[in-house]
Amino acid sequence: MANKDEKDNNAQTAANPLSRKLNKILETRLDNDKEMLEALKALSIFFTENNLRSRRNLRSDIEKRSLAINEEFLSAFQAVKEQLDSVYSDVQAMNECCQDMTNRLKAAKAKTHHLISQTTSLHNESQKLQLREQVANAFLEKFQLKPDEIKILRGTRDGGLHADFFKALAKVKQIHSDCKFLLRTNHQTAGLEIMESMALHQESAYERLYRWTQNQCRQVTQDTPDVSYLLCQAVEALQDRPVLLKYSLDEFGKARRSAVVRGFIDALTRGGPGGTPRPIELHSHDPLRYVGDMLAWLHQSSASEKEYLQSLVKNCSANVIQLEEILGNITEGVCTPFKVRVEQVLVSEQDPVILYKLDNLLKFYHHTITQIISSEAALLTTVAEIQDLSHRMFFNSLTSHANRLLDKVELPPPDLGATSSLTQTLQLLRDVLACHDASVVRIDDKKQDYKQILACVIDPLLQMCSVSASRLNAVDMAAYMVNSIHLMNTTLSLYEFTDARLEMLNAQTEAHLDTLVSEQASYILNRVGLAQMYGSIQQHRPEHGPLSSISGLDEIAIKSAMNKFDSYLAQPDSLTLPQCSLILSSTVRASAKKRSVELVCQAYKQIYNAIIDPKNNYRDGQNIVPRTPEQVVHLLM
């Protein structure tokens, strides 16, 4: 029942409008209602006092305020309307004016239509004419020469050459080349005419260029010529005319040839500027310096002329220019004066060492100059001929020296050493071989030269020593030959490519050493009394009976010999041959001593074995020869 009453009260409350409004106001959240906030902010401007009267007149105040605002808005728009009306009237007037102008333009266009058509036609025609003018100007620019260019090509009366000449000539060549394209089109007549005209200009220009170049080439006769840039350009341009280029370069070669000859003669007789360097002829008393200075001048001159020629043709194709031929012609002029002077030196010189040094000097400069000019050039041919002459003169001098050795043979000195002729000749050989080691030649040439030099010197020396020792006894001859060969061996061992000769000399040394060793062993065996016994034992045959029955091989004789042999064992050097002591080489002396001792030991061994052999009927052989062969070897070796 209570619940029912509560529901009735709620229903009544909901039906009351005032309650609904209050509830709505109370439920409203002003934070989220932006319009309400804005309204309250506007209301706060004029609602300043919150009293009963203000609240009752609020509605009328708001309406009055709204009416005042609308009136202000109306007055503001009234001014805008008046201005828009003014603008409209102006636009209306402009429209009427434009319409009038349009009508007038239409009328004028109708009247001038024919004139405009003619103007348009003339304008198009003018454009075509301008295009034709441009084409004609481009054609003339490409296929015709300007008056200034023609004037430059023809030149002046003084024959000078302007720097722009080559530009004009290049343009003529280009036009002549471009005419080929005209001949492939419908403009063949124009192409032929232009080509003929350019050919005339080209020929006259090349003729003038050739005369100018030839004249310039004739003037390069200074010691240090100045090859101008214009001359280089002229030579480059003349490549299209190989004959004219060859004639021009021939003129250059003639001018430089005369300059080189004059410079060589001046260097020989006058020297350098101010006398420095001094004239080469002043050193004619010194063959090496005299010939060396001339060769050095020729080498420097050849290198300089090659540089001048290369600077002249630096812009030319290598297939067109024959540099080697021109350079050979330039250097050919000095061949005769150079050859005459060097031949005089070679013919008058007798010293083999000087001749060989000259030979090597000529070989060196021949090899050096070959790197500058062609090997077929006259200068190199001349140097090769002179070098061949010096080579022959050198070997002729060696042969003459060897012949003099054999014509007057010296007797060996008392000490069986080297004669003065042998010493001087070996010194000469050392000087020659020293020169050869310092030379710059190929290995094959060195070997061949060594072979010839040794054949010219060593063989005559050996022959001289043999003739000199022919009057000596065998021991003296062997010692003398061993000493002589030793000196030769010592000299040759210092140099290369002498192995074959050293082997031959060593073989001869061994042969003579065998003689010395045999004589030394025989001398020892004779002095101790074993030589006869040793010979008898070697000749004994079993059918002859025992050794003890042979005369001279009895026990008393053997014991006497063994006593002498013991004395020798005590002092082995006491029985050395004087000739062995005179041997210069300590190695050979030691070898001779060792080998002779070995022969003595072998002889003693045979004697010992024969005596202790029971077949020979020696009663007490061990006491007769108390020393065994091993003991003897130990004492002597």
XYZ file of C-alpha atoms in Angstrom:
637
model
C 0.000 0.000 0.000
C 2.886 2.292 0.853
C 4.571 1.484 -2.444
C 1.446 2.395 -4.291
C 1.279 5.820 -2.619
C 4.941 6.467 -3.473
C 4.300 5.684 -7.123
C 1.358 8.084 -7.195
C 3.519 10.914 -5.820
C 6.195 10.319 -8.435
C 3.603 10.411 -11.174
C 2.287 13.725 -10.007
C 5.724 15.162 -9.786
C 6.498 14.092 -13.305
C 3.268 15.715 -14.552
C 4.195 19.136 -13.051
C 5.983 21.352 -15.739
C 7.854 23.366 -13.212
C 9.248 20.242 -11.707
C 10.333 18.993 -15.083
C 12.162 22.234 -15.809
C 13.845 22.219 -12.461
C 14.892 18.666 -12.899
C 16.196 19.436 -16.356
C 18.140 22.417 -15.063
C 19.547 20.424 -12.219
C 20.575 17.577 -14.502
C 22.250 19.894 -16.934
C 26.087 19.947 -16.848
C 27.259 23.366 -17.871
C 30.860 22.214 -18.439
C 29.879 20.350 -21.610
C 27.342 22.896 -22.978
C 29.456 25.373 -24.977
C 26.434 27.312 -26.231
C 25.194 27.853 -22.690
C 28.645 29.025 -21.637
C 28.830 31.460 -24.534
C 25.326 32.757 -23.707
C 26.231 33.266 -20.082
C 29.417 35.100 -21.074
C 27.377 37.433 -23.330
C 24.785 37.926 -20.580
C 27.505 38.873 -18.093
C 28.360 41.906 -20.182
C 25.096 43.828 -19.549
C 23.596 41.876 -16.634
C 25.558 43.560 -13.890
C 23.102 43.591 -10.990
C 21.244 40.514 -9.898
C 18.069 41.873 -8.287
C 14.377 41.249 -8.631
C 13.797 43.989 -11.114
C 16.670 42.896 -13.305
C 15.486 39.321 -13.294
C 11.931 40.328 -14.214
C 13.117 42.643 -17.053
C 15.732 40.162 -18.324
C 13.700 38.997 -21.270
C 12.818 42.516 -22.395
C 16.447 43.602 -21.986
C 17.637 40.756 -24.134
C 15.083 41.548 -26.835
C 15.987 45.242 -26.757
C 19.668 44.358 -27.078
C 18.924 42.026 -29.990
C 16.909 44.746 -31.711
C 19.727 47.270 -31.262
C 22.239 44.847 -32.739
C 19.980 44.213 -35.771
C 19.562 47.930 -36.308
C 23.354 48.408 -36.290
C 23.741 45.523 -38.737
C 21.086 47.053 -40.990
C 22.772 50.448 -41.035
C 26.127 48.829 -41.849
C 24.637 46.884 -44.765
C 22.920 50.015 -46.013
C 26.364 51.553 -46.704
C 27.553 48.332 -48.411
C 24.429 48.310 -50.618
C 25.044 51.864 -51.696
C 28.663 51.078 -52.641
C 27.591 47.899 -54.534
C 25.056 49.976 -56.446
C 27.850 52.387 -57.393
C 30.074 49.513 -58.533
C 27.205 48.018 -60.527
C 26.637 51.303 -62.333
C 30.362 51.501 -63.161
C 30.431 47.909 -64.446
C 27.329 48.639 -66.474
C 29.091 51.592 -68.052
C 32.234 49.539 -68.758
C 30.136 46.807 -70.340
C 28.472 49.315 -72.624
C 31.902 50.756 -73.557
C 33.327 47.286 -74.276
C 30.351 46.389 -76.362
C 30.818 49.546 -78.336
C 34.533 48.790 -78.839
C 33.720 45.212 -79.896
C 31.296 46.481 -82.471
C 33.810 48.963 -83.759
C 36.555 46.241 -83.896
C 34.255 43.955 -85.827
C 33.615 46.710 -88.284
C 37.363 47.510 -88.593
C 38.209 43.794 -88.987
C 35.659 43.472 -91.727
C 37.167 46.447 -93.516
C 40.900 45.305 -93.032
C 40.464 41.544 -93.592
C 42.132 41.684 -97.026
C 45.016 43.784 -95.669
C 45.596 41.309 -92.814
C 45.663 38.420 -95.246
C 48.276 40.187 -97.355
C 50.316 41.041 -94.241
C 50.227 37.421 -93.066
C 51.291 36.215 -96.490
C 54.167 38.720 -96.588
C 55.248 37.723 -93.069
C 55.385 34.052 -94.052
C 57.313 34.966 -97.175
C 59.724 37.031 -95.076
C 60.360 34.058 -92.765
C 61.071 31.842 -95.761
C 63.499 34.413 -97.129
C 65.244 34.715 -93.766
C 65.598 30.928 -93.606
C 66.983 30.880 -97.132
C 69.396 33.653 -96.165
C 70.556 31.674 -93.152
C 71.010 28.564 -95.314
C 72.887 30.568 -97.921
C 75.113 32.186 -95.283
C 75.793 28.793 -93.690
C 76.597 27.316 -97.119
C 78.937 30.188 -97.936
C 80.522 29.929 -94.511
C 81.100 26.212 -95.004
C 82.022 26.125 -98.696
C 83.566 29.543 -99.405
C 86.546 31.530 -98.119
C 86.258 34.958 -96.640
C 88.143 37.802 -98.331
C 90.530 38.031 -95.397
C 91.276 34.318 -95.642
C 91.943 34.585 -99.377
C 94.270 37.506 -98.714
C 96.128 35.499 -96.035
C 96.540 32.543 -98.407
C 97.889 34.749 -101.198
C 100.285 36.433 -98.780
C 102.229 39.634 -99.065
C 105.014 40.733 -101.353
C 107.710 40.154 -98.746
C 106.874 36.445 -98.709
C 106.101 36.363 -94.973
C 103.771 33.814 -93.462
C 100.986 34.758 -91.065
C 99.989 32.492 -88.205
C 96.410 32.378 -89.540
C 97.676 30.938 -92.832
C 97.395 27.402 -91.472
C 93.817 27.994 -90.293
C 92.880 29.197 -93.773
C 94.698 26.245 -95.355
C 92.918 23.831 -93.031
C 89.603 25.405 -94.021
C 90.430 24.985 -97.724
C 91.199 21.296 -97.082
C 87.983 20.888 -95.137
C 85.919 22.553 -97.902
C 87.584 20.364 -100.517
C 86.759 17.307 -98.428
C 83.151 18.423 -97.760
C 82.525 18.839 -101.493
C 82.433 15.065 -101.708
C 79.127 15.176 -99.863
C 77.758 17.651 -102.434
C 78.723 15.286 -105.229
C 76.560 12.597 -103.654
C 73.492 14.884 -103.708
C 71.719 16.911 -106.400
C 74.284 19.713 -106.077
C 76.982 18.073 -108.177
C 77.605 21.133 -110.359
C 78.137 23.394 -107.346
C 80.291 20.725 -105.741
C 82.542 20.423 -108.781
C 82.907 24.184 -109.137
C 83.707 24.670 -105.457
C 86.134 21.719 -105.488
C 87.932 23.151 -108.511
C 88.143 26.580 -106.903
C 89.452 25.128 -103.610
C 91.972 23.003 -105.505
C 93.403 26.149 -107.102
C 93.589 27.894 -103.730
C 95.155 24.799 -102.204
C 97.850 24.393 -104.850
C 98.838 28.048 -104.724
C 98.895 27.912 -100.908
C 101.086 24.776 -100.858
C 103.420 26.312 -103.421
C 103.798 29.423 -101.308
C 104.164 27.322 -98.122
C 106.866 25.186 -99.772
C 108.879 28.239 -100.874
C 108.635 29.763 -97.382
C 109.557 26.457 -95.661
C 112.493 25.863 -97.999
C 113.786 29.364 -97.339
C 113.454 28.897 -93.578
C 115.229 25.518 -93.701
C 118.151 27.058 -95.557
C 118.640 29.513 -92.692
C 119.036 26.960 -89.838
C 122.830 27.049 -90.050
C 123.526 28.237 -86.517
C 125.344 26.052 -84.007
C 122.137 25.951 -81.962
C 119.259 26.502 -84.413
C 115.954 27.939 -83.295
C 113.181 25.802 -84.772
C 110.178 28.157 -84.725
C 106.608 27.091 -84.101
C 105.573 28.344 -87.554
C 108.204 26.140 -89.200
C 106.911 23.096 -87.287
C 103.380 23.921 -88.448
C 104.609 24.323 -92.013
C 106.295 20.907 -91.977
C 103.158 19.372 -90.507
C 101.009 20.971 -93.224
C 103.327 19.729 -95.987
C 102.583 16.112 -95.041
C 99.820 16.185 -97.657
C 102.494 16.861 -100.281
C 105.183 14.209 -99.541
C 107.411 15.345 -102.422
C 107.452 18.981 -101.251
C 108.013 17.806 -97.679
C 110.967 15.644 -98.761
C 112.546 18.562 -100.651
C 112.080 20.835 -97.624
C 113.624 18.309 -95.238
C 116.480 17.792 -97.705
C 117.163 21.530 -97.509
C 117.090 21.294 -93.704
C 119.512 18.352 -93.847
C 121.901 20.221 -96.168
C 121.869 23.282 -93.927
C 122.472 21.231 -90.786
C 125.133 19.124 -92.532
C 127.171 22.199 -93.397
C 126.625 23.511 -89.845
C 127.849 20.216 -88.329
C 130.933 20.126 -90.554
C 131.737 23.734 -89.704
C 131.175 23.049 -86.014
C 133.467 19.984 -86.125
C 136.258 21.900 -87.857
C 135.855 24.769 -85.374
C 135.989 22.323 -82.451
C 139.198 20.869 -83.887
C 140.956 24.134 -84.633
C 139.283 26.970 -82.707
C 137.627 25.390 -79.705
C 134.487 26.648 -78.028
C 133.314 30.245 -77.495
C 136.046 32.210 -75.770
C 138.467 29.312 -76.164
C 136.592 26.994 -73.804
C 136.767 24.099 -74.373
C 140.186 24.212 -75.952
C 140.710 23.055 -79.560
C 140.802 19.291 -79.924
C 143.906 19.459 -82.140
C 145.927 20.660 -79.132
C 145.657 17.111 -77.712
C 146.826 15.338 -80.878
C 149.938 14.194 -78.984
C 147.656 12.145 -76.693
C 145.967 9.577 -78.990
C 143.349 8.429 -76.479
C 142.199 11.915 -75.547
C 142.423 13.132 -79.137
C 140.244 10.346 -80.559
C 138.000 10.310 -77.474
C 137.284 14.053 -77.746
C 136.396 13.699 -81.420
C 134.095 10.752 -80.728
C 132.485 12.561 -77.798
C 131.851 15.598 -80.005
C 130.324 13.400 -82.712
C 128.132 11.634 -80.153
C 126.896 14.911 -78.670
C 126.380 16.418 -82.120
C 124.402 13.373 -83.307
C 122.147 13.531 -80.254
C 121.610 17.290 -80.697
C 120.816 16.968 -84.396
C 118.327 14.223 -83.641
C 116.623 16.495 -81.090
C 116.493 19.382 -83.603
C 115.027 17.120 -86.263
C 112.515 15.597 -83.855
C 111.390 19.047 -82.709
C 110.908 20.019 -86.365
C 108.745 16.992 -87.223
C 107.165 16.436 -83.807
C 103.645 16.882 -85.237
C 104.216 14.685 -88.284
C 103.275 11.067 -88.807
C 106.092 8.568 -88.369
C 105.156 6.830 -91.618
C 105.830 9.952 -93.667
C 109.163 11.092 -92.197
C 112.360 9.095 -92.708
C 114.247 10.455 -89.703
C 117.082 7.949 -89.844
C 117.866 8.742 -93.466
C 117.861 12.510 -92.889
C 119.971 12.174 -89.737
C 122.426 9.965 -91.604
C 122.788 12.625 -94.323
C 123.356 15.347 -91.706
C 126.169 13.445 -89.973
C 127.753 12.178 -93.183
C 129.739 15.377 -93.750
C 132.075 14.839 -90.776
C 133.047 11.306 -91.835
C 135.982 12.279 -94.045
C 137.800 14.713 -91.681
C 137.205 12.358 -88.754
C 138.413 9.272 -90.631
C 141.578 10.979 -91.921
C 142.642 12.103 -88.453
C 141.958 8.793 -86.712
C 143.742 6.806 -89.421
C 146.806 9.021 -88.975
C 146.765 8.262 -85.244
C 146.398 4.500 -85.797
C 149.141 4.312 -88.400
C 151.618 6.309 -86.313
C 150.907 4.495 -83.021
C 153.034 1.426 -82.161
C 152.044 0.708 -78.563
C 149.678 -2.310 -78.472
C 148.025 -1.097 -75.257
C 147.177 2.297 -76.767
C 145.937 0.630 -79.941
C 143.762 -1.731 -77.927
C 142.364 1.110 -75.844
C 141.549 2.936 -79.072
C 139.883 -0.214 -80.374
C 137.698 -0.489 -77.264
C 136.966 3.252 -77.353
C 135.756 2.988 -80.949
C 133.649 -0.082 -80.058
C 132.049 1.784 -77.165
C 131.134 4.855 -79.193
C 129.951 2.712 -82.103
C 127.567 0.962 -79.701
C 126.510 4.288 -78.132
C 125.915 6.170 -81.375
C 123.945 3.204 -82.742
C 121.262 4.066 -80.191
C 120.908 7.529 -81.766
C 121.201 7.017 -85.513
C 120.651 4.091 -87.855
C 123.346 1.439 -88.110
C 123.321 1.997 -91.878
C 124.322 5.674 -91.525
C 127.617 6.737 -93.063
C 128.978 7.926 -89.704
C 128.520 4.526 -88.072
C 129.924 2.806 -91.148
C 133.000 5.027 -90.895
C 133.391 4.332 -87.165
C 133.063 0.594 -87.854
C 135.731 0.765 -90.572
C 138.104 2.667 -88.310
C 137.419 0.245 -85.467
C 138.225 -2.674 -87.771
C 141.462 -0.922 -88.763
C 142.395 -0.354 -85.111
C 141.642 -4.015 -84.392
C 143.965 -5.145 -87.173
C 146.651 -2.643 -86.157
C 146.482 -3.905 -82.575
C 147.013 -7.540 -83.553
C 149.722 -6.534 -86.020
C 151.479 -4.772 -83.150
C 151.162 -7.866 -80.938
C 152.466 -10.067 -83.731
C 155.420 -7.735 -84.285
C 156.214 -7.839 -80.584
C 156.113 -11.641 -80.637
C 158.379 -11.748 -83.680
C 160.885 -9.540 -81.893
C 160.862 -11.975 -78.974
C 161.831 -14.858 -81.255
C 164.399 -12.820 -83.197
C 166.496 -12.154 -80.103
C 166.103 -14.871 -77.480
C 167.608 -14.192 -74.032
C 169.454 -16.886 -72.096
C 167.862 -17.991 -68.804
C 169.227 -16.198 -65.715
C 171.281 -18.151 -63.138
C 168.308 -18.435 -60.782
C 166.258 -20.002 -63.619
C 163.644 -17.286 -63.187
C 161.901 -15.166 -65.794
C 163.857 -13.243 -68.380
C 163.284 -9.542 -68.884
C 161.545 -10.256 -72.218
C 159.113 -12.616 -70.493
C 158.414 -10.128 -67.693
C 157.850 -7.238 -70.090
C 155.598 -9.292 -72.350
C 153.490 -10.521 -69.437
C 153.149 -6.952 -68.193
C 152.030 -5.974 -71.680
C 149.510 -8.828 -71.620
C 148.196 -7.666 -68.221
C 147.770 -4.124 -69.506
C 145.919 -5.371 -72.584
C 143.622 -7.692 -70.640
C 142.944 -4.966 -68.081
C 141.817 -2.721 -70.937
C 139.634 -5.513 -72.251
C 137.935 -6.040 -68.870
C 137.030 -2.341 -68.759
C 135.588 -2.360 -72.293
C 131.864 -2.401 -73.028
C 131.484 -5.190 -75.591
C 129.395 -8.317 -75.917
C 130.421 -11.537 -74.150
C 130.941 -13.392 -77.438
C 133.203 -10.614 -78.704
C 135.182 -10.724 -75.451
C 135.723 -14.479 -75.748
C 136.873 -14.151 -79.341
C 139.236 -11.290 -78.466
C 140.702 -13.240 -75.538
C 141.296 -16.223 -77.778
C 143.116 -14.138 -80.396
C 145.121 -12.123 -77.843
C 146.318 -15.209 -75.981
C 147.197 -16.910 -79.234
C 149.305 -13.903 -80.255
C 151.140 -13.677 -76.905
C 151.207 -16.997 -75.044
C 152.236 -19.238 -77.944
C 155.249 -17.075 -78.909
C 156.213 -16.831 -75.224
C 156.208 -20.617 -74.845
C 158.224 -20.944 -78.027
C 160.682 -18.299 -76.808
C 161.107 -20.077 -73.447
C 161.680 -23.401 -75.194
C 164.330 -21.902 -77.467
C 165.929 -20.117 -74.509
C 166.127 -23.367 -72.479
C 167.352 -25.528 -75.342
C 170.984 -25.230 -74.203
C 170.255 -26.258 -70.587
C 170.373 -29.721 -69.120
C 167.112 -31.566 -68.446
C 166.774 -30.499 -64.793
C 167.585 -26.843 -65.442
C 165.260 -26.812 -68.441
C 162.423 -28.336 -66.424
C 162.882 -25.841 -63.549
C 163.161 -22.894 -65.944
C 160.068 -23.926 -67.916
C 158.081 -24.541 -64.717
C 158.956 -21.039 -63.479
C 158.147 -19.413 -66.810
C 154.848 -21.239 -67.164
C 153.999 -20.401 -63.554
C 154.355 -16.674 -64.293
C 152.113 -17.062 -67.331
C 149.607 -19.052 -65.309
C 149.584 -16.461 -62.528
C 148.922 -13.702 -65.058
C 146.083 -15.485 -66.848
C 144.352 -16.709 -63.698
C 143.276 -13.132 -62.889
C 141.054 -12.896 -65.958
C 137.987 -14.661 -67.291
C 137.713 -16.719 -70.485
C 141.259 -18.134 -69.956
C 140.296 -21.612 -68.746
C 141.389 -23.388 -71.938
C 144.806 -21.718 -71.880
C 145.231 -22.437 -68.168
C 144.533 -26.131 -68.761
C 147.134 -26.229 -71.513
C 149.713 -24.475 -69.319
C 148.950 -26.791 -66.402
C 149.477 -29.802 -68.662
C 152.902 -28.486 -69.740
C 153.769 -27.742 -66.110
C 152.925 -31.335 -65.171
C 155.142 -32.647 -67.960
C 158.146 -30.629 -66.800
C 157.347 -31.392 -63.178
C 157.505 -35.109 -63.955
C 161.055 -34.577 -65.190
C 161.987 -32.725 -61.983
C 160.431 -35.397 -59.770
C 162.170 -38.201 -61.627
C 165.545 -36.430 -61.444
C 165.073 -35.615 -57.756
C 164.243 -39.250 -56.865
C 167.175 -40.531 -58.950
C 169.481 -38.041 -57.255
C 168.434 -39.234 -53.778
C 168.722 -42.918 -54.666
C 172.175 -42.376 -56.224
C 173.442 -40.432 -53.232
C 172.348 -43.092 -50.724
C 173.581 -45.954 -52.919
C 170.192 -47.499 -53.633
C 169.933 -46.631 -57.293
C 172.072 -49.517 -58.568
C 170.365 -51.976 -56.174
C 166.922 -50.774 -57.263
C 167.860 -51.191 -60.922
C 169.259 -54.673 -60.361
C 166.155 -55.766 -58.424
C 163.882 -54.487 -61.204
C 165.910 -56.376 -63.852
C 166.257 -59.579 -61.819
C 164.498 -62.761 -63.005
C 163.967 -65.923 -60.902
C 165.993 -67.990 -63.335
C 169.051 -65.835 -62.599
C 169.250 -67.256 -59.079
C 168.871 -65.521 -55.659
C 169.618 -61.809 -55.280
C 172.265 -62.449 -52.655
C 174.457 -64.054 -55.291
C 174.434 -60.969 -57.524
C 177.375 -58.585 -57.279
C 176.530 -55.381 -55.396
C 173.567 -56.957 -53.583
C 175.501 -58.677 -50.869
C 174.696 -57.972 -47.229
C 177.689 -55.675 -46.681
C 176.803 -53.433 -49.635
C 173.176 -53.337 -48.593
C 173.998 -52.446 -44.974
C 176.359 -49.675 -46.147
C 173.598 -48.255 -48.343
C 171.079 -48.506 -45.491
C 173.395 -46.490 -43.254
C 173.500 -43.724 -45.862
C 169.731 -44.024 -46.245
C 169.323 -43.570 -42.474
C 171.377 -40.392 -42.697
C 169.015 -39.197 -45.448
C 166.010 -40.046 -43.291
C 167.467 -37.937 -40.514
C 167.884 -34.915 -42.833
C 165.659 -35.310 -45.946
C 166.229 -31.736 -47.159
C 169.991 -32.323 -47.400
C 169.570 -34.177 -50.700
C 167.279 -31.656 -52.450
C 168.316 -30.652 -55.950
C 169.284 -26.954 -56.271
C 166.906 -26.638 -59.219
C 163.938 -27.662 -57.048
C 164.801 -24.924 -54.566
C 164.740 -22.385 -57.390
C 161.121 -23.125 -58.286
C 159.062 -19.945 -57.720
C 155.763 -21.586 -56.851
C 155.603 -22.982 -53.342
C 152.778 -25.280 -54.429
C 154.863 -26.733 -57.226
C 157.865 -27.114 -54.887
C 155.767 -28.967 -52.348
C 154.275 -31.157 -55.068
C 157.727 -31.984 -56.487
C 159.025 -32.865 -53.032
C 156.042 -35.040 -52.202
C 156.075 -36.922 -55.496
C 159.866 -37.508 -55.380
C 159.549 -38.819 -51.819
C 156.783 -41.145 -52.982
C 159.092 -42.517 -55.679
C 161.862 -43.050 -53.112
C 159.421 -44.825 -50.782
C 158.242 -47.052 -53.621
C 161.863 -47.944 -54.492
C 162.649 -48.684 -50.834
C 159.557 -50.839 -50.565
C 160.632 -52.972 -53.515
C 164.169 -53.291 -52.081
C 162.750 -54.181 -48.641
C 160.390 -56.818 -50.009
C 163.168 -58.350 -52.104
C 165.592 -58.583 -49.145
C 163.178 -60.111 -46.657
C 162.000 -62.609 -49.276
C 163.423 -66.047 -48.284
C 163.910 -66.933 -51.957
C 166.771 -64.433 -52.161
C 168.815 -66.307 -49.448
C 169.445 -63.414 -47.100
C 170.100 -64.975 -43.687
C 168.954 -62.075 -41.557
C 167.024 -59.844 -43.886
C 165.175 -58.073 -41.063
C 168.462 -56.813 -39.596
C 169.806 -55.815 -43.005
C 166.809 -53.482 -43.579
C 165.645 -52.688 -40.051
C 163.060 -50.059 -41.142
C 159.772 -51.120 -42.649
C 158.346 -49.204 -45.649
C 155.614 -47.794 -43.382
C 158.223 -46.378 -41.037
C 160.080 -44.789 -43.951
C 156.854 -43.227 -45.254
C 156.100 -41.931 -41.768
C 159.540 -40.335 -41.488
C 159.554 -38.758 -44.938
C 155.933 -37.679 -45.468
